[in-house]
PDB file of C-alpha atoms in Angstrom:
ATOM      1  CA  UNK A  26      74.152 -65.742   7.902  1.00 40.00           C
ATOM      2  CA  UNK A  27      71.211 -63.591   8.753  1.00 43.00           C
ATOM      3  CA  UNK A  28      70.308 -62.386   5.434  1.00 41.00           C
ATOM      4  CA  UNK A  29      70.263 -65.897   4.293  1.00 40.00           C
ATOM      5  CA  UNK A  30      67.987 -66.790   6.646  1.00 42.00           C
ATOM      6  CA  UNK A  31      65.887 -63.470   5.995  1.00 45.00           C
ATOM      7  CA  UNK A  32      66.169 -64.443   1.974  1.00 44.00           C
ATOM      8  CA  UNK A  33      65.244 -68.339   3.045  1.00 46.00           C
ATOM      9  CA  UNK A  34      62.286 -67.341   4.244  1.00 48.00           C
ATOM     10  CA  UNK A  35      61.147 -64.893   1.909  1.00 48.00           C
ATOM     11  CA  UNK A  36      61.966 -67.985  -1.391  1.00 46.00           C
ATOM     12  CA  UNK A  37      59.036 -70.246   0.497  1.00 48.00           C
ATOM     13  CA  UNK A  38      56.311 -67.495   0.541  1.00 48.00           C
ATOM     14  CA  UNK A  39      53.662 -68.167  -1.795  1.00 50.00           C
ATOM     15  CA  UNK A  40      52.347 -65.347  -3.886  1.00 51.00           C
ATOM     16  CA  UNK A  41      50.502 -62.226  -3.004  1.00 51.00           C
ATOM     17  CA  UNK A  42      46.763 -63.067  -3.817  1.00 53.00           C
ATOM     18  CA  UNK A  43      44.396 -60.724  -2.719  1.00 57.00           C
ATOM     19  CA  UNK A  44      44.345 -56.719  -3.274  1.00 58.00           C
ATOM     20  CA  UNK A  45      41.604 -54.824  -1.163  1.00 63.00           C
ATOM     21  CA  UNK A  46      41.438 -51.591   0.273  1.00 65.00           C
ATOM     22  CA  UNK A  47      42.181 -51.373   4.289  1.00 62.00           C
ATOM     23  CA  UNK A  48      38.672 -50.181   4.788  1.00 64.00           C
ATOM     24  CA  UNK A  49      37.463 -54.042   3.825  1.00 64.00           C
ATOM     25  CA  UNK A  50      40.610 -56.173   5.683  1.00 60.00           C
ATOM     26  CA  UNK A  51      40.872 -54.107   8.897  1.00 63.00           C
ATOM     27  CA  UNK A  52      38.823 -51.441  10.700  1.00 64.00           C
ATOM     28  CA  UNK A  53      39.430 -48.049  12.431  1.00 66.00           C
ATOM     29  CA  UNK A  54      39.107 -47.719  15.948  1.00 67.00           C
ATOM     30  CA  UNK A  55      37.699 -44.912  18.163  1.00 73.00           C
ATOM     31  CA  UNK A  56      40.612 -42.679  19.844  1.00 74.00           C
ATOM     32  CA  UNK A  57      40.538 -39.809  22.667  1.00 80.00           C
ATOM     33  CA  UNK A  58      42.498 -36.725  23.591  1.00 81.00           C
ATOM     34  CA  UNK A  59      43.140 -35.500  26.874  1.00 84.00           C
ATOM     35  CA  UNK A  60      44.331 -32.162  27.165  1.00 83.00           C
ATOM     36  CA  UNK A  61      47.801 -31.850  29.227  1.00 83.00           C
ATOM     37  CA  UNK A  62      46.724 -30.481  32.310  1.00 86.00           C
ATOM     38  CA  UNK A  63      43.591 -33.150  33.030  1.00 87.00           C
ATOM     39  CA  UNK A  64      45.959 -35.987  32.052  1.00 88.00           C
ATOM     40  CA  UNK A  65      46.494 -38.228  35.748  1.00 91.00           C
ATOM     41  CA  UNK A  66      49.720 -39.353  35.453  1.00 92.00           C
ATOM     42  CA  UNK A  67      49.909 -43.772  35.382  1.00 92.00           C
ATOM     43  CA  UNK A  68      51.903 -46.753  33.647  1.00 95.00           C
ATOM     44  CA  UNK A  69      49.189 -46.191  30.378  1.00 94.00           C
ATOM     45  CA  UNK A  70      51.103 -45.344  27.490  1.00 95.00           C
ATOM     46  CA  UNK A  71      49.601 -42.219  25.554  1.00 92.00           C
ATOM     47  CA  UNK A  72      49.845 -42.077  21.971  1.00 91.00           C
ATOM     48  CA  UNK A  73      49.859 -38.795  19.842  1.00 87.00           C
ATOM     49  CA  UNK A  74      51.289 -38.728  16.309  1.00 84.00           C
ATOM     50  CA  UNK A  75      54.738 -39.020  16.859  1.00 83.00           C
ATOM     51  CA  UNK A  76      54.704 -41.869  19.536  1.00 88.00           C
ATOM     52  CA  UNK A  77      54.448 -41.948  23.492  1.00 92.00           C
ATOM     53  CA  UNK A  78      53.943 -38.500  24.998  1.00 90.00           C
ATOM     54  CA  UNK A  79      53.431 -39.457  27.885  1.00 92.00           C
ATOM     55  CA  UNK A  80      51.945 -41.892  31.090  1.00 95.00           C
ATOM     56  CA  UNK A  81      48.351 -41.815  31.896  1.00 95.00           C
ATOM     57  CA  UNK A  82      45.848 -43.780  33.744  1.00 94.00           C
ATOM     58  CA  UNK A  83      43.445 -45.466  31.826  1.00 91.00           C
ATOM     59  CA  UNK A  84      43.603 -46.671  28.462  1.00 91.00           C
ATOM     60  CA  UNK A  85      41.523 -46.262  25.347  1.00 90.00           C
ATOM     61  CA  UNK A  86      42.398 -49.432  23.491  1.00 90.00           C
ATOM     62  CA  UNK A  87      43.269 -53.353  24.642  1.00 92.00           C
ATOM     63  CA  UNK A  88      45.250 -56.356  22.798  1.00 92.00           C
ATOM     64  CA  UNK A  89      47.222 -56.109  19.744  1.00 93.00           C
ATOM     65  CA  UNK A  90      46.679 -52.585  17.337  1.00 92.00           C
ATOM     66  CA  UNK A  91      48.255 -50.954  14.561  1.00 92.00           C
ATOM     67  CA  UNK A  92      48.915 -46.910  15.646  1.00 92.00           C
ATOM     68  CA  UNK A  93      49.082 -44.488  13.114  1.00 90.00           C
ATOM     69  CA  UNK A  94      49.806 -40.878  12.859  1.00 89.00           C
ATOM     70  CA  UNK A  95      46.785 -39.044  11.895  1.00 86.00           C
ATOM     71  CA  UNK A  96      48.876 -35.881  10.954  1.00 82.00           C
ATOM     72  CA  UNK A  97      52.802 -33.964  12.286  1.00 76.00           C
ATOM     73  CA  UNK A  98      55.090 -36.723  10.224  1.00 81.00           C
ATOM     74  CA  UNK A  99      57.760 -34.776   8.310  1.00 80.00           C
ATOM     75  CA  UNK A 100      58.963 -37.981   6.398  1.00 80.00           C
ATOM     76  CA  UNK A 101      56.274 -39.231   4.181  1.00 81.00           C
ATOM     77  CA  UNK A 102      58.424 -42.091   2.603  1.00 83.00           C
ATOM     78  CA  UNK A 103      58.804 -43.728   6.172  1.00 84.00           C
ATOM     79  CA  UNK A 104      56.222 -43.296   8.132  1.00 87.00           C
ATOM     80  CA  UNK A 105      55.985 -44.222  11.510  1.00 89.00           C
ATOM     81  CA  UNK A 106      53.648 -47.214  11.693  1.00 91.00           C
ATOM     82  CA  UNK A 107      54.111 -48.958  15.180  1.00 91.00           C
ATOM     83  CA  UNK A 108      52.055 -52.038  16.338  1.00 92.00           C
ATOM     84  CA  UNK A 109      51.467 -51.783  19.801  1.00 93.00           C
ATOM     85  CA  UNK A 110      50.463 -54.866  22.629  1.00 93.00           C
ATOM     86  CA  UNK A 111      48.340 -54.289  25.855  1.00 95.00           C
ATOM     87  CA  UNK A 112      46.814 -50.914  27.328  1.00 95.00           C
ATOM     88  CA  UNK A 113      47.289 -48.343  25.672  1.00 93.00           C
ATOM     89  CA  UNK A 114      45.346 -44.462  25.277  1.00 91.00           C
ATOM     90  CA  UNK A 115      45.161 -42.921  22.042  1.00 90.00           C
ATOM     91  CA  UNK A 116      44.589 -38.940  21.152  1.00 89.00           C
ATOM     92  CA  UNK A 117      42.586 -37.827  18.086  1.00 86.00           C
ATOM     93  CA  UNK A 118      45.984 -37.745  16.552  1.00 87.00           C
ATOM     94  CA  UNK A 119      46.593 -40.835  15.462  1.00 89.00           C
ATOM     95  CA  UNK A 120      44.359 -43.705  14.354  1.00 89.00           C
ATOM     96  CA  UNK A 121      44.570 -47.390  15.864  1.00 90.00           C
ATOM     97  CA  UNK A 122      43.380 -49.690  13.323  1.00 88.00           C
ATOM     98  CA  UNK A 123      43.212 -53.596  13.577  1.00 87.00           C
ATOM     99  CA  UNK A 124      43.070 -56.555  10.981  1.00 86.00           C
ATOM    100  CA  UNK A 125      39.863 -58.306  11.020  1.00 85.00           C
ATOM    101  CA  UNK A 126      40.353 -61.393  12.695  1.00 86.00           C
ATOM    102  CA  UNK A 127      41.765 -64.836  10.897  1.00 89.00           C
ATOM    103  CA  UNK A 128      41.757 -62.376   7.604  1.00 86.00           C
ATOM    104  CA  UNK A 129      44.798 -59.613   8.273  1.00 89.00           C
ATOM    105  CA  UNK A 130      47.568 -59.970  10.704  1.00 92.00           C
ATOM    106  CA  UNK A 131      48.383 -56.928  12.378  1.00 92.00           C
ATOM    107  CA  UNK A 132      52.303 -57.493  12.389  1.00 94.00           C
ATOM    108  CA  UNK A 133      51.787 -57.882   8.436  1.00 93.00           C
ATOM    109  CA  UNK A 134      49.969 -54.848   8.295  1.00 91.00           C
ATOM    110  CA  UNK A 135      52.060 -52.760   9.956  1.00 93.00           C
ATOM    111  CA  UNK A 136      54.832 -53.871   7.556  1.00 92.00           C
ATOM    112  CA  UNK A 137      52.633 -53.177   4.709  1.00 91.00           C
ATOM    113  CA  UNK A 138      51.408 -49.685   5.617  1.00 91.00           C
ATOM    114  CA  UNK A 139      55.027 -49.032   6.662  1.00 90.00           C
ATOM    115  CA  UNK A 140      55.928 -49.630   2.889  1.00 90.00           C
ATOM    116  CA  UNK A 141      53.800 -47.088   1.656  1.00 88.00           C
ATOM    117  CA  UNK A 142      54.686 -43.746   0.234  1.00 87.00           C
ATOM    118  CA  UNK A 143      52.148 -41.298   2.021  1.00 87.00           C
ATOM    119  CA  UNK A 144      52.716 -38.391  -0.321  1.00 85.00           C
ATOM    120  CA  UNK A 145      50.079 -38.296  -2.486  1.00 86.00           C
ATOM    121  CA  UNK A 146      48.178 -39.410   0.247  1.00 85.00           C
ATOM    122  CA  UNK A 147      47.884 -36.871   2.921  1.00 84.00           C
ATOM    123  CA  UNK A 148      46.478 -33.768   2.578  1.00 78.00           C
ATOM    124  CA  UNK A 149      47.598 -30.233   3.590  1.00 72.00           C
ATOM    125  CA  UNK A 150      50.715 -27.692   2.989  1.00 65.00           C
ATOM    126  CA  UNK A 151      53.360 -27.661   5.588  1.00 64.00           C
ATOM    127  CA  UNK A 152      51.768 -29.918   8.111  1.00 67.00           C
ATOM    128  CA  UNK A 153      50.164 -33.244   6.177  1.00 78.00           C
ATOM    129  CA  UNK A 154      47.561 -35.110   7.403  1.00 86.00           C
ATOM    130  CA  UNK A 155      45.972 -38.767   6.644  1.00 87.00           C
ATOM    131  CA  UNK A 156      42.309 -38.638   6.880  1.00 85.00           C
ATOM    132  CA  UNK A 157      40.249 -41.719   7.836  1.00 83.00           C
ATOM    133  CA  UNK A 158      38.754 -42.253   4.355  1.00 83.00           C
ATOM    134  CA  UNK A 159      42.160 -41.677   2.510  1.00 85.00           C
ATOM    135  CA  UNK A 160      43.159 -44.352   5.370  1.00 84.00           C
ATOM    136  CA  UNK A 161      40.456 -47.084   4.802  1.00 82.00           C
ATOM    137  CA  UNK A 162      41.346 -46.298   0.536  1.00 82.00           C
ATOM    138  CA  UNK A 163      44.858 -47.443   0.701  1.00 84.00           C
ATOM    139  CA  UNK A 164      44.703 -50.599  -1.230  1.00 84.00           C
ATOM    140  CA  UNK A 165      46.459 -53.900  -0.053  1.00 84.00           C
ATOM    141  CA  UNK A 166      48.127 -56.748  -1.188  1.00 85.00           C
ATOM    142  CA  UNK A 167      48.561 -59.872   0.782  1.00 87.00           C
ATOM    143  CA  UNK A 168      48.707 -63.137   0.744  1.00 90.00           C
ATOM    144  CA  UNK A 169      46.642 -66.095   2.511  1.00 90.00           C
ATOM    145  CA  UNK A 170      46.745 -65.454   6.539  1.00 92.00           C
ATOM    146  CA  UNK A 171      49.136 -68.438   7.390  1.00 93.00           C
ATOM    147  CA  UNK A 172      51.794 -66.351   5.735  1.00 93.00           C
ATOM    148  CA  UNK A 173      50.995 -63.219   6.352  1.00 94.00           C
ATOM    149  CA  UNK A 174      51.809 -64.658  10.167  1.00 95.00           C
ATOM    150  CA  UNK A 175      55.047 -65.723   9.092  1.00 95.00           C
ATOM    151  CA  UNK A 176      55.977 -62.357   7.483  1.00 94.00           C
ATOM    152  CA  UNK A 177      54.684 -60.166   9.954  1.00 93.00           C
ATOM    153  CA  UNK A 178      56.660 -63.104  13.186  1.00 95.00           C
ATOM    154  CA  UNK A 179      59.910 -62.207  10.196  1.00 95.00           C
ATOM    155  CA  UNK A 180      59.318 -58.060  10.812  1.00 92.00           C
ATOM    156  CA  UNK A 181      58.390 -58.291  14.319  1.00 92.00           C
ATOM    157  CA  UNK A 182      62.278 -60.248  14.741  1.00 95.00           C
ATOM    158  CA  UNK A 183      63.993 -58.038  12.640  1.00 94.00           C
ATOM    159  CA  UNK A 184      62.465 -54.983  14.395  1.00 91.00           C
ATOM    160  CA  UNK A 185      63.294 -56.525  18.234  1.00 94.00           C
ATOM    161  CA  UNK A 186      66.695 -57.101  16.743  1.00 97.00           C
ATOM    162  CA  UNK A 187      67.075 -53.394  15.033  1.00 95.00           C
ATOM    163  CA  UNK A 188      66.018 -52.338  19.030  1.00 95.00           C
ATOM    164  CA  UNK A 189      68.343 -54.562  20.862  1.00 97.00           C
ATOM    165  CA  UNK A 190      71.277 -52.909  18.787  1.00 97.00           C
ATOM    166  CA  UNK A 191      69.557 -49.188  19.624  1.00 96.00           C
ATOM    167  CA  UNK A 192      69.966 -50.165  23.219  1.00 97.00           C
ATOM    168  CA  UNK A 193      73.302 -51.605  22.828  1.00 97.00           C
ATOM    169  CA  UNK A 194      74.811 -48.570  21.681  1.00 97.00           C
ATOM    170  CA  UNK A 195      72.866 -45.978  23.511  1.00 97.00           C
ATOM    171  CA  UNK A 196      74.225 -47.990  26.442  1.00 97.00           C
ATOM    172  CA  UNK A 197      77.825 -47.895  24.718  1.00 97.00           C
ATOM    173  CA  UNK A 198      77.606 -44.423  24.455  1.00 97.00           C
ATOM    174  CA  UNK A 199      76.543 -43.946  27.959  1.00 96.00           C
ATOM    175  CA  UNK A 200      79.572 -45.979  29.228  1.00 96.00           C
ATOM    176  CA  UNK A 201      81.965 -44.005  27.118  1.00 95.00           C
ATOM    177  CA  UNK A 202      81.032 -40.683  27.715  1.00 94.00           C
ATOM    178  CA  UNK A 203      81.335 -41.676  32.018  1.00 93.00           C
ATOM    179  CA  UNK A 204      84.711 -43.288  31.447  1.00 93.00           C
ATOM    180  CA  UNK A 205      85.744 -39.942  29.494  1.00 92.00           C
ATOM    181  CA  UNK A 206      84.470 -38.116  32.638  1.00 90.00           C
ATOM    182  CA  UNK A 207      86.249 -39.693  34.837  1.00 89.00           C
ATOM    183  CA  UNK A 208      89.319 -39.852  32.788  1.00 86.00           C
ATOM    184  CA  UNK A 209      89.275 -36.465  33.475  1.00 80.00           C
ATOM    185  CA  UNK A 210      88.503 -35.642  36.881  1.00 74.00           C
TER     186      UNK A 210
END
């Protein structure tokens, strides 16, 4: 029933018509590192390149953004592209970028950066990296804004729902491993 739905939605999408690069639908935004040991601890999540390291007061960045590692992915087919809502602080390792307003939805372009293969993309040997100019050169296509919305509201559902089930079974696996403990005792 769900993939109907899913497929439902995608038959009433009207075709992709625009193709820009990101550096002319969305814009870059200023980011700041703070080394471990000045870090105040707070309820601000702090973004590196591989996601929340950690709780800080403060915050670099407001509202809805698109975070993106700036360099330390290992998969370059999948990369981690993670929209983010409120407060948050960013290091130098990761670049927030945004949609300009009424022209790219950030939900949409999350999904679209996510489909992107980053390998001939990055730069570097063992450890890869995604400068800001090879960033605002990645080329686009989307539709009008109305449905970008409704793709990126499609994403954003499917991605809560992929998370629900995460938490379901981490709690699943939780429960079993006490009950085998106690079976036990």
């Amino acid at each position: 029933m769900t993939f109907l739905l899913i497929f439902n939605a995608f038959t009433l999408i009207t075709p992709i018509i625009y193709l820009k690069n990101f550096g002319r639908i969305g814009y870059n935004r200023q980011r700041k590192a703070i080394p471990e040991v000045k870090r105040i601890p707070g309820s601000t999540p702090y973004h590196g390149s591989v996601g929340v390291i950690d709780y800080v007061e403060g915050y670099t960045h407001d509202g809805e953004n698109v975070v993106i590692p700036r360099s330390a992915v290992m998969d370059l087919r999948n990369y981690p592209v993670r929209t983010t809502q409120g407060k948050i602080w960013v290091s130098d390792h990761a670049h927030v970028i945004r949609g300009h307003e009424n022209v790219m939805d950030n939900m949409f372009l999350t999904t679209a950066l996510r489909a992107i293969d980053y390998n001939p993309i990055c730069v570097g040997g063992t450890r890869s990296q995604l400068n800001v100019d090879d960033l605002a050169d990645i080329n686009i296509s989307y539709p009008s804004y109305e449905e970008q919305v409704k793709i990126g509201k499609l994403f954003r559902d499917i991605d809560e729902m992929i998370e629900a089930h995460r938490k379901r079974i981490e709690y699943l696996r939780t429960l079993r491993k006490g009950l085998i403990q106690n079976l036990f005792i």
